[in-house]
mmCIF file of C-alpha atoms in Angstrom:
data_model
loop_
_atom_site.group_PDB
_atom_site.id
_atom_site.type_symbol
_atom_site.label_atom_id
_atom_site.label_comp_id
_atom_site.label_asym_id
_atom_site.label_seq_id
_atom_site.Cartn_x
_atom_site.Cartn_y
_atom_site.Cartn_z
ATOM 1 C CA MET A 451 -55.953 58.253 -26.528
ATOM 2 C CA LEU A 452 -54.626 57.568 -30.027
ATOM 3 C CA ALA A 453 -53.818 53.988 -29.119
ATOM 4 C CA ARG A 454 -57.321 53.424 -27.827
ATOM 5 C CA GLU A 455 -58.836 54.897 -31.000
ATOM 6 C CA PHE A 456 -56.643 52.705 -33.136
ATOM 7 C CA ALA A 457 -57.511 49.628 -31.154
ATOM 8 C CA SER A 458 -61.196 50.463 -31.482
ATOM 9 C CA MET A 459 -60.958 50.871 -35.203
ATOM 10 C CA LYS A 460 -59.240 47.497 -35.610
ATOM 11 C CA GLY A 461 -61.467 45.651 -33.183
ATOM 12 C CA GLY A 462 -58.662 45.284 -30.665
ATOM 13 C CA GLN A 463 -57.762 46.614 -27.167
ATOM 14 C CA VAL A 464 -54.933 48.297 -25.315
ATOM 15 C CA VAL A 465 -53.210 46.173 -22.724
ATOM 16 C CA LYS A 466 -50.280 46.557 -20.384
ATOM 17 C CA THR A 467 -47.338 44.232 -20.859
ATOM 18 C CA PRO A 468 -45.442 42.568 -18.063
ATOM 19 C CA GLU A 469 -42.657 45.125 -18.660
ATOM 20 C CA GLY A 470 -45.050 47.993 -17.839
ATOM 21 C CA LYS A 471 -45.405 49.121 -21.427
ATOM 22 C CA TYR A 472 -48.657 49.458 -23.377
ATOM 23 C CA ALA A 473 -49.472 47.522 -26.576
ATOM 24 C CA VAL A 474 -52.341 47.147 -28.978
ATOM 25 C CA VAL A 475 -53.852 43.674 -29.202
ATOM 26 C CA ILE A 476 -55.686 42.787 -32.306
ATOM 27 C CA GLY A 477 -57.365 39.388 -32.813
ATOM 28 C CA GLY A 478 -55.724 38.003 -29.763
ATOM 29 C CA GLU A 479 -52.195 38.903 -31.006
ATOM 30 C CA GLN A 480 -50.095 41.200 -28.881
ATOM 31 C CA ARG A 481 -47.857 43.664 -30.759
ATOM 32 C CA PRO A 482 -45.785 45.723 -28.350
ATOM 33 C CA SER A 483 -43.574 48.378 -29.844
ATOM 34 C CA ALA A 484 -40.003 47.348 -30.589
ATOM 35 C CA PRO A 485 -37.588 48.208 -27.695
ATOM 36 C CA ALA A 486 -35.332 51.171 -28.463
ATOM 37 C CA GLN A 487 -31.830 50.001 -29.230
ATOM 38 C CA LYS A 488 -29.003 51.390 -27.071
ATOM 39 C CA ARG A 489 -26.759 53.752 -29.038
ATOM 40 C CA HIS A 490 -22.995 53.265 -29.138
ATOM 41 C CA TRP A 491 -21.287 55.982 -27.092
ATOM 42 C CA VAL A 492 -19.387 57.029 -30.251
ATOM 43 C CA GLU A 493 -22.685 58.242 -31.749
ATOM 44 C CA GLU A 494 -23.618 60.206 -28.532
ATOM 45 C CA VAL A 495 -20.159 61.727 -27.819
ATOM 46 C CA LEU A 496 -18.714 62.237 -31.330
ATOM 47 C CA GLY A 497 -21.847 62.271 -33.488
ATOM 48 C CA ILE A 498 -20.345 59.545 -35.715
ATOM 49 C CA PRO A 499 -22.406 56.414 -36.689
ATOM 50 C CA ALA A 500 -21.087 53.262 -35.048
ATOM 51 C CA ASP A 501 -20.650 51.541 -38.453
ATOM 52 C CA GLN A 502 -17.775 54.031 -39.221
ATOM 53 C CA ILE A 503 -15.611 52.655 -36.418
ATOM 54 C CA LYS A 504 -12.444 51.033 -37.767
ATOM 55 C CA LYS A 505 -9.923 48.694 -36.186
ATOM 56 C CA HIS A 506 -6.152 49.469 -36.409
ATOM 57 C CA PRO A 507 -4.300 46.505 -37.942
ATOM 58 C CA GLU A 508 -1.202 46.674 -35.698
ATOM 59 C CA THR A 509 -2.736 47.448 -32.335
ATOM 60 C CA GLY A 510 -6.301 46.307 -32.732
ATOM 61 C CA TYR A 511 -7.431 49.561 -31.248
ATOM 62 C CA GLU A 512 -10.599 51.072 -32.532
ATOM 63 C CA TYR A 513 -10.650 54.565 -34.087
ATOM 64 C CA VAL A 514 -12.855 56.840 -36.205
ATOM 65 C CA GLU A 515 -11.939 59.549 -38.667
ATOM 66 C CA LYS A 516 -13.479 63.032 -38.407
ATOM 67 C CA ASP A 517 -12.541 66.359 -40.070
ATOM 68 C CA GLY A 518 -9.320 64.903 -41.223
ATOM 69 C CA LYS A 519 -8.283 63.676 -37.725
ATOM 70 C CA ILE A 520 -7.918 60.180 -36.362
ATOM 71 C CA ILE A 521 -9.770 59.828 -33.029
ATOM 72 C CA VAL A 522 -8.329 56.840 -31.017
ATOM 73 C CA LEU A 523 -11.194 55.401 -28.972
ATOM 74 C CA SER A 524 -10.895 54.520 -25.346
ATOM 75 C CA HIS A 525 -11.826 50.977 -24.433
ATOM 76 C CA ASP A 526 -15.061 52.083 -22.819
ATOM 77 C CA ASP A 527 -17.331 55.144 -22.818
ATOM 78 C CA PRO A 528 -15.023 58.060 -21.788
ATOM 79 C CA ARG A 529 -17.823 59.583 -19.691
ATOM 80 C CA LYS A 530 -17.841 56.544 -17.418
ATOM 81 C CA LEU A 531 -14.002 56.575 -17.189
ATOM 82 C CA GLY A 532 -13.997 60.349 -16.413
ATOM 83 C CA LEU A 533 -11.887 61.189 -19.410
ATOM 84 C CA LYS A 534 -11.646 64.411 -21.369
ATOM 85 C CA GLY A 535 -11.413 64.864 -25.038
ATOM 86 C CA PRO A 536 -11.099 63.990 -27.800
ATOM 87 C CA ASP A 537 -8.373 66.570 -28.365
ATOM 88 C CA LYS A 538 -4.748 66.757 -29.067
ATOM 89 C CA PRO A 539 -2.619 64.944 -26.464
ATOM 90 C CA SER A 540 0.868 66.273 -25.753
ATOM 91 C CA SER A 541 2.713 67.099 -29.037
ATOM 92 C CA LYS A 542 6.036 66.096 -27.401
ATOM 93 C CA LEU A 543 5.968 62.551 -28.609
ATOM 94 C CA GLN A 544 4.864 63.618 -32.083
ATOM 95 C CA ASN A 545 7.822 65.939 -32.346
ATOM 96 C CA GLU A 546 10.193 63.409 -31.093
ATOM 97 C CA VAL A 547 9.421 61.202 -33.974
ATOM 98 C CA VAL A 548 11.413 63.544 -36.190
ATOM 99 C CA GLY A 549 14.493 63.119 -34.114
ATOM 100 C CA ILE A 550 14.133 59.358 -34.088
ATOM 101 C CA ILE A 551 14.077 59.210 -37.911
ATOM 102 C CA GLU A 552 16.837 61.714 -38.371
ATOM 103 C CA TYR A 553 19.375 60.692 -35.776
ATOM 104 C CA LYS A 554 18.634 57.302 -34.057
ATOM 105 C CA GLU A 555 20.081 53.978 -35.227
ATOM 106 C CA ARG A 556 17.401 51.485 -36.239
ATOM 107 C CA PRO A 557 14.717 54.214 -36.219
ATOM 108 C CA ILE A 558 11.853 51.866 -37.407
ATOM 109 C CA GLU A 559 12.728 49.375 -34.703
ATOM 110 C CA GLN A 560 12.918 52.189 -32.138
ATOM 111 C CA MET A 561 9.421 53.438 -32.920
ATOM 112 C CA ARG A 562 7.887 50.004 -33.121
ATOM 113 C CA GLU A 563 9.346 48.822 -29.863
ATOM 114 C CA THR A 564 8.208 51.945 -28.114
ATOM 115 C CA ALA A 565 4.716 51.447 -29.467
ATOM 116 C CA LYS A 566 4.823 47.913 -28.217
ATOM 117 C CA ILE A 567 5.765 49.227 -24.677
ATOM 118 C CA PHE A 568 2.639 51.424 -24.616
ATOM 119 C CA ALA A 569 0.518 48.477 -25.808
ATOM 120 C CA ILE A 570 1.936 45.987 -23.300
ATOM 121 C CA LEU A 571 1.179 48.347 -20.419
ATOM 122 C CA GLU A 572 -2.291 49.217 -21.760
ATOM 123 C CA ASN A 573 -3.171 45.546 -22.078
ATOM 124 C CA GLU A 574 -1.817 44.578 -18.611
ATOM 125 C CA ILE A 575 -3.677 47.447 -16.974
ATOM 126 C CA ARG A 576 -6.938 46.484 -18.557
ATOM 127 C CA SER A 577 -6.452 42.763 -17.923
ATOM 128 C CA GLY A 578 -5.940 43.463 -14.140
ATOM 129 C CA LYS A 579 -2.313 42.415 -14.166
ATOM 130 C CA ILE A 580 -1.284 45.987 -13.296
ATOM 131 C CA ARG A 581 -3.721 47.128 -10.522
ATOM 132 C CA ASP A 582 -2.131 50.245 -9.135
ATOM 133 C CA PHE A 583 0.896 52.514 -9.439
ATOM 134 C CA GLU A 584 3.132 50.184 -7.375
ATOM 135 C CA ASP A 585 2.406 47.449 -9.963
ATOM 136 C CA PHE A 586 2.980 49.979 -12.797
ATOM 137 C CA ALA A 587 6.358 51.047 -11.400
ATOM 138 C CA ARG A 588 7.463 47.397 -10.935
ATOM 139 C CA ARG A 589 6.505 46.583 -14.502
ATOM 140 C CA VAL A 590 8.306 49.661 -15.884
ATOM 141 C CA ARG A 591 11.487 48.577 -14.074
ATOM 142 C CA GLU A 592 11.227 45.085 -15.566
ATOM 143 C CA LEU A 593 10.800 46.556 -19.096
ATOM 144 C CA LYS A 594 13.745 48.883 -18.521
ATOM 145 C CA LYS A 595 15.982 45.866 -17.907
ATOM 146 C CA GLU A 596 14.696 44.126 -21.007
ATOM 147 C CA TYR A 597 15.205 47.141 -23.227
ATOM 148 C CA ALA A 598 18.645 47.992 -21.833
ATOM 149 C CA ALA A 599 19.735 44.589 -23.124
ATOM 150 C CA LYS A 600 18.341 45.436 -26.558
ATOM 151 C CA GLY A 601 20.356 48.662 -26.818
ATOM 152 C CA LEU A 602 17.325 50.703 -27.875
ATOM 153 C CA ARG A 603 17.608 54.256 -26.460
ATOM 154 C CA TYR A 604 14.296 55.703 -27.212
ATOM 155 C CA PRO A 605 12.201 53.043 -25.577
ATOM 156 C CA MET A 606 14.456 53.549 -22.485
ATOM 157 C CA HIS A 607 13.862 57.259 -22.690
ATOM 158 C CA ILE A 608 10.052 56.698 -22.670
ATOM 159 C CA LEU A 609 10.363 54.199 -19.722
ATOM 160 C CA ASP A 610 12.377 56.809 -17.810
ATOM 161 C CA ARG A 611 9.559 59.249 -18.433
ATOM 162 C CA MET A 612 6.887 56.754 -17.327
ATOM 163 C CA GLU A 613 8.600 56.367 -13.974
ATOM 164 C CA SER A 614 7.724 59.996 -13.377
ATOM 165 C CA TYR A 615 4.113 59.191 -13.808
ATOM 166 C CA VAL A 616 4.262 57.235 -10.577
ATOM 167 C CA VAL A 617 5.814 60.220 -8.740
ATOM 168 C CA ASN A 618 3.463 62.774 -10.124
ATOM 169 C CA TRP A 619 0.191 60.711 -10.194
ATOM 170 C CA LYS A 620 0.332 58.669 -7.003
ATOM 171 C CA PRO A 621 -0.499 61.608 -4.748
ATOM 172 C CA LEU A 622 -3.664 62.069 -6.893
ATOM 173 C CA GLU A 623 -4.692 58.403 -6.657
ATOM 174 C CA GLU A 624 -8.225 59.132 -5.376
ATOM 175 C CA ASP A 625 -8.946 61.025 -8.625
ATOM 176 C CA VAL A 626 -6.447 59.574 -11.009
ATOM 177 C CA ARG A 627 -6.312 55.799 -11.277
ATOM 178 C CA VAL A 628 -3.960 53.550 -13.156
ATOM 179 C CA GLU A 629 -6.670 52.554 -15.635
ATOM 180 C CA HIS A 630 -6.668 56.121 -16.855
ATOM 181 C CA LEU A 631 -3.168 55.555 -18.107
ATOM 182 C CA ALA A 632 -4.508 52.628 -20.211
ATOM 183 C CA SER A 633 -6.686 54.953 -22.315
ATOM 184 C CA GLU A 634 -3.957 57.518 -22.717
ATOM 185 C CA PHE A 635 -1.467 54.849 -23.878
ATOM 186 C CA ARG A 636 -3.697 53.907 -26.892
ATOM 187 C CA TYR A 637 -2.948 57.105 -28.764
ATOM 188 C CA PRO A 638 0.881 56.945 -28.742
ATOM 189 C CA ALA A 639 0.886 53.111 -29.520
ATOM 190 C CA MET A 640 -1.156 53.636 -32.627
ATOM 191 C CA MET A 641 0.634 56.865 -33.686
ATOM 192 C CA LEU A 642 4.115 55.353 -33.430
ATOM 193 C CA HIS A 643 3.059 52.301 -35.379
ATOM 194 C CA ASP A 644 1.650 54.420 -38.237
ATOM 195 C CA ALA A 645 4.764 56.698 -38.186
ATOM 196 C CA ALA A 646 7.036 53.659 -38.410
ATOM 197 C CA LYS A 647 4.998 52.283 -41.310
ATOM 198 C CA ILE A 648 5.238 55.533 -43.320
ATOM 199 C CA ALA A 649 9.016 55.913 -42.514
ATOM 200 C CA GLU A 650 9.770 52.301 -43.488
ATOM 201 C CA ASP A 651 7.966 52.636 -46.809
ATOM 202 C CA ALA A 652 9.747 55.976 -47.539
ATOM 203 C CA MET A 653 13.132 54.477 -46.813
ATOM 204 C CA LYS A 654 12.516 51.539 -49.218
ATOM 205 C CA HIS A 655 10.790 53.636 -51.874
ATOM 206 C CA PRO A 656 11.961 57.249 -51.536
ATOM 207 C CA GLU A 657 10.980 58.181 -55.097
ATOM 208 C CA LYS A 658 7.363 57.298 -54.183
ATOM 209 C CA TYR A 659 7.510 60.320 -51.780
ATOM 210 C CA GLY A 660 9.350 62.660 -54.186
ATOM 211 C CA ILE A 661 12.769 62.024 -52.613
ATOM 212 C CA ASP A 662 15.803 61.443 -54.832
ATOM 213 C CA PRO A 663 17.266 58.003 -53.802
ATOM 214 C CA LYS A 664 20.753 59.229 -54.629
ATOM 215 C CA LEU A 665 20.739 61.867 -51.909
ATOM 216 C CA PRO A 666 23.092 61.493 -48.972
ATOM 217 C CA GLU A 667 21.545 59.246 -46.258
ATOM 218 C CA SER A 668 21.362 62.106 -43.737
ATOM 219 C CA THR A 669 19.481 64.332 -46.185
ATOM 220 C CA LYS A 670 17.131 61.547 -47.157
ATOM 221 C CA ARG A 671 16.441 60.816 -43.446
ATOM 222 C CA GLN A 672 15.640 64.553 -42.834
ATOM 223 C CA LYS A 673 13.198 64.660 -45.735
ATOM 224 C CA ILE A 674 11.532 61.422 -44.591
ATOM 225 C CA ALA A 675 11.234 62.791 -41.028
ATOM 226 C CA GLU A 676 9.490 65.872 -42.502
ATOM 227 C CA ILE A 677 7.070 63.716 -44.392
ATOM 228 C CA VAL A 678 6.180 61.576 -41.410
ATOM 229 C CA HIS A 679 5.785 64.664 -39.160
ATOM 230 C CA LYS A 680 3.305 66.174 -41.605
ATOM 231 C CA LYS A 681 1.296 62.947 -41.596
ATOM 232 C CA VAL A 682 1.172 62.478 -37.803
ATOM 233 C CA TYR A 683 1.544 65.867 -36.157
ATOM 234 C CA LYS A 684 -1.685 67.166 -34.729
ATOM 235 C CA LYS A 685 -3.645 64.493 -36.626
ATOM 236 C CA TYR A 686 -4.159 62.001 -33.790
ATOM 237 C CA LEU A 687 -6.693 62.888 -31.112
ATOM 238 C CA GLY A 688 -7.271 60.890 -27.897
ATOM 239 C CA PHE A 689 -9.146 60.795 -24.636
ATOM 240 C CA HIS A 690 -7.160 61.618 -21.408
ATOM 241 C CA LYS A 691 -7.521 62.302 -17.748
ATOM 242 C CA ARG A 692 -5.050 65.180 -17.239
#
């Protein structure tokens, strides 16, 4: 009714477009209303404008910040993937960071190489190279051989844990698919990279973090581990299936 009145006032008419919409034509010129732009799922799910999405420098994964937390985004709309969240994934890995820094040899390398494992598997799942749990188990066995040769114990520990995914998840294959692992792997990859970056900087410049550089190495490591833990623990949120 309003459209007809407007058209009448302007000497025009209301017409139906080929798309089935109505438009007011004035002086022979058709002016359909602009189509509504599709909103990014981040806006609908998280209530955060899409222009606030950031890209992580080491992994390339997208994330947003909200209420002091870092939300690692899944590669697609989590509603389509059947994922829960965002909320705190298992705190086990976040707590293990402390032990790596305090006690492991080459702690920075241990964390970065473990992050690399998560990123490799995430990428190979999404690219279709890993299609099911059999492929996943095969790839984990290959990586175990590779990392055994490097002498890095924490990546090996994580790979051992990943083998249990196959045992625990395969019976649920109708509901839980290997691509669900890809979204879950983004969170630890990003968190470990960030933890390694903080730890490395603190080891090079302890005074910057209020640590006396003359302290015994074990004490310095303990203090650095505490600093890293405060910065990563319960701060990273992710989307997950389980």
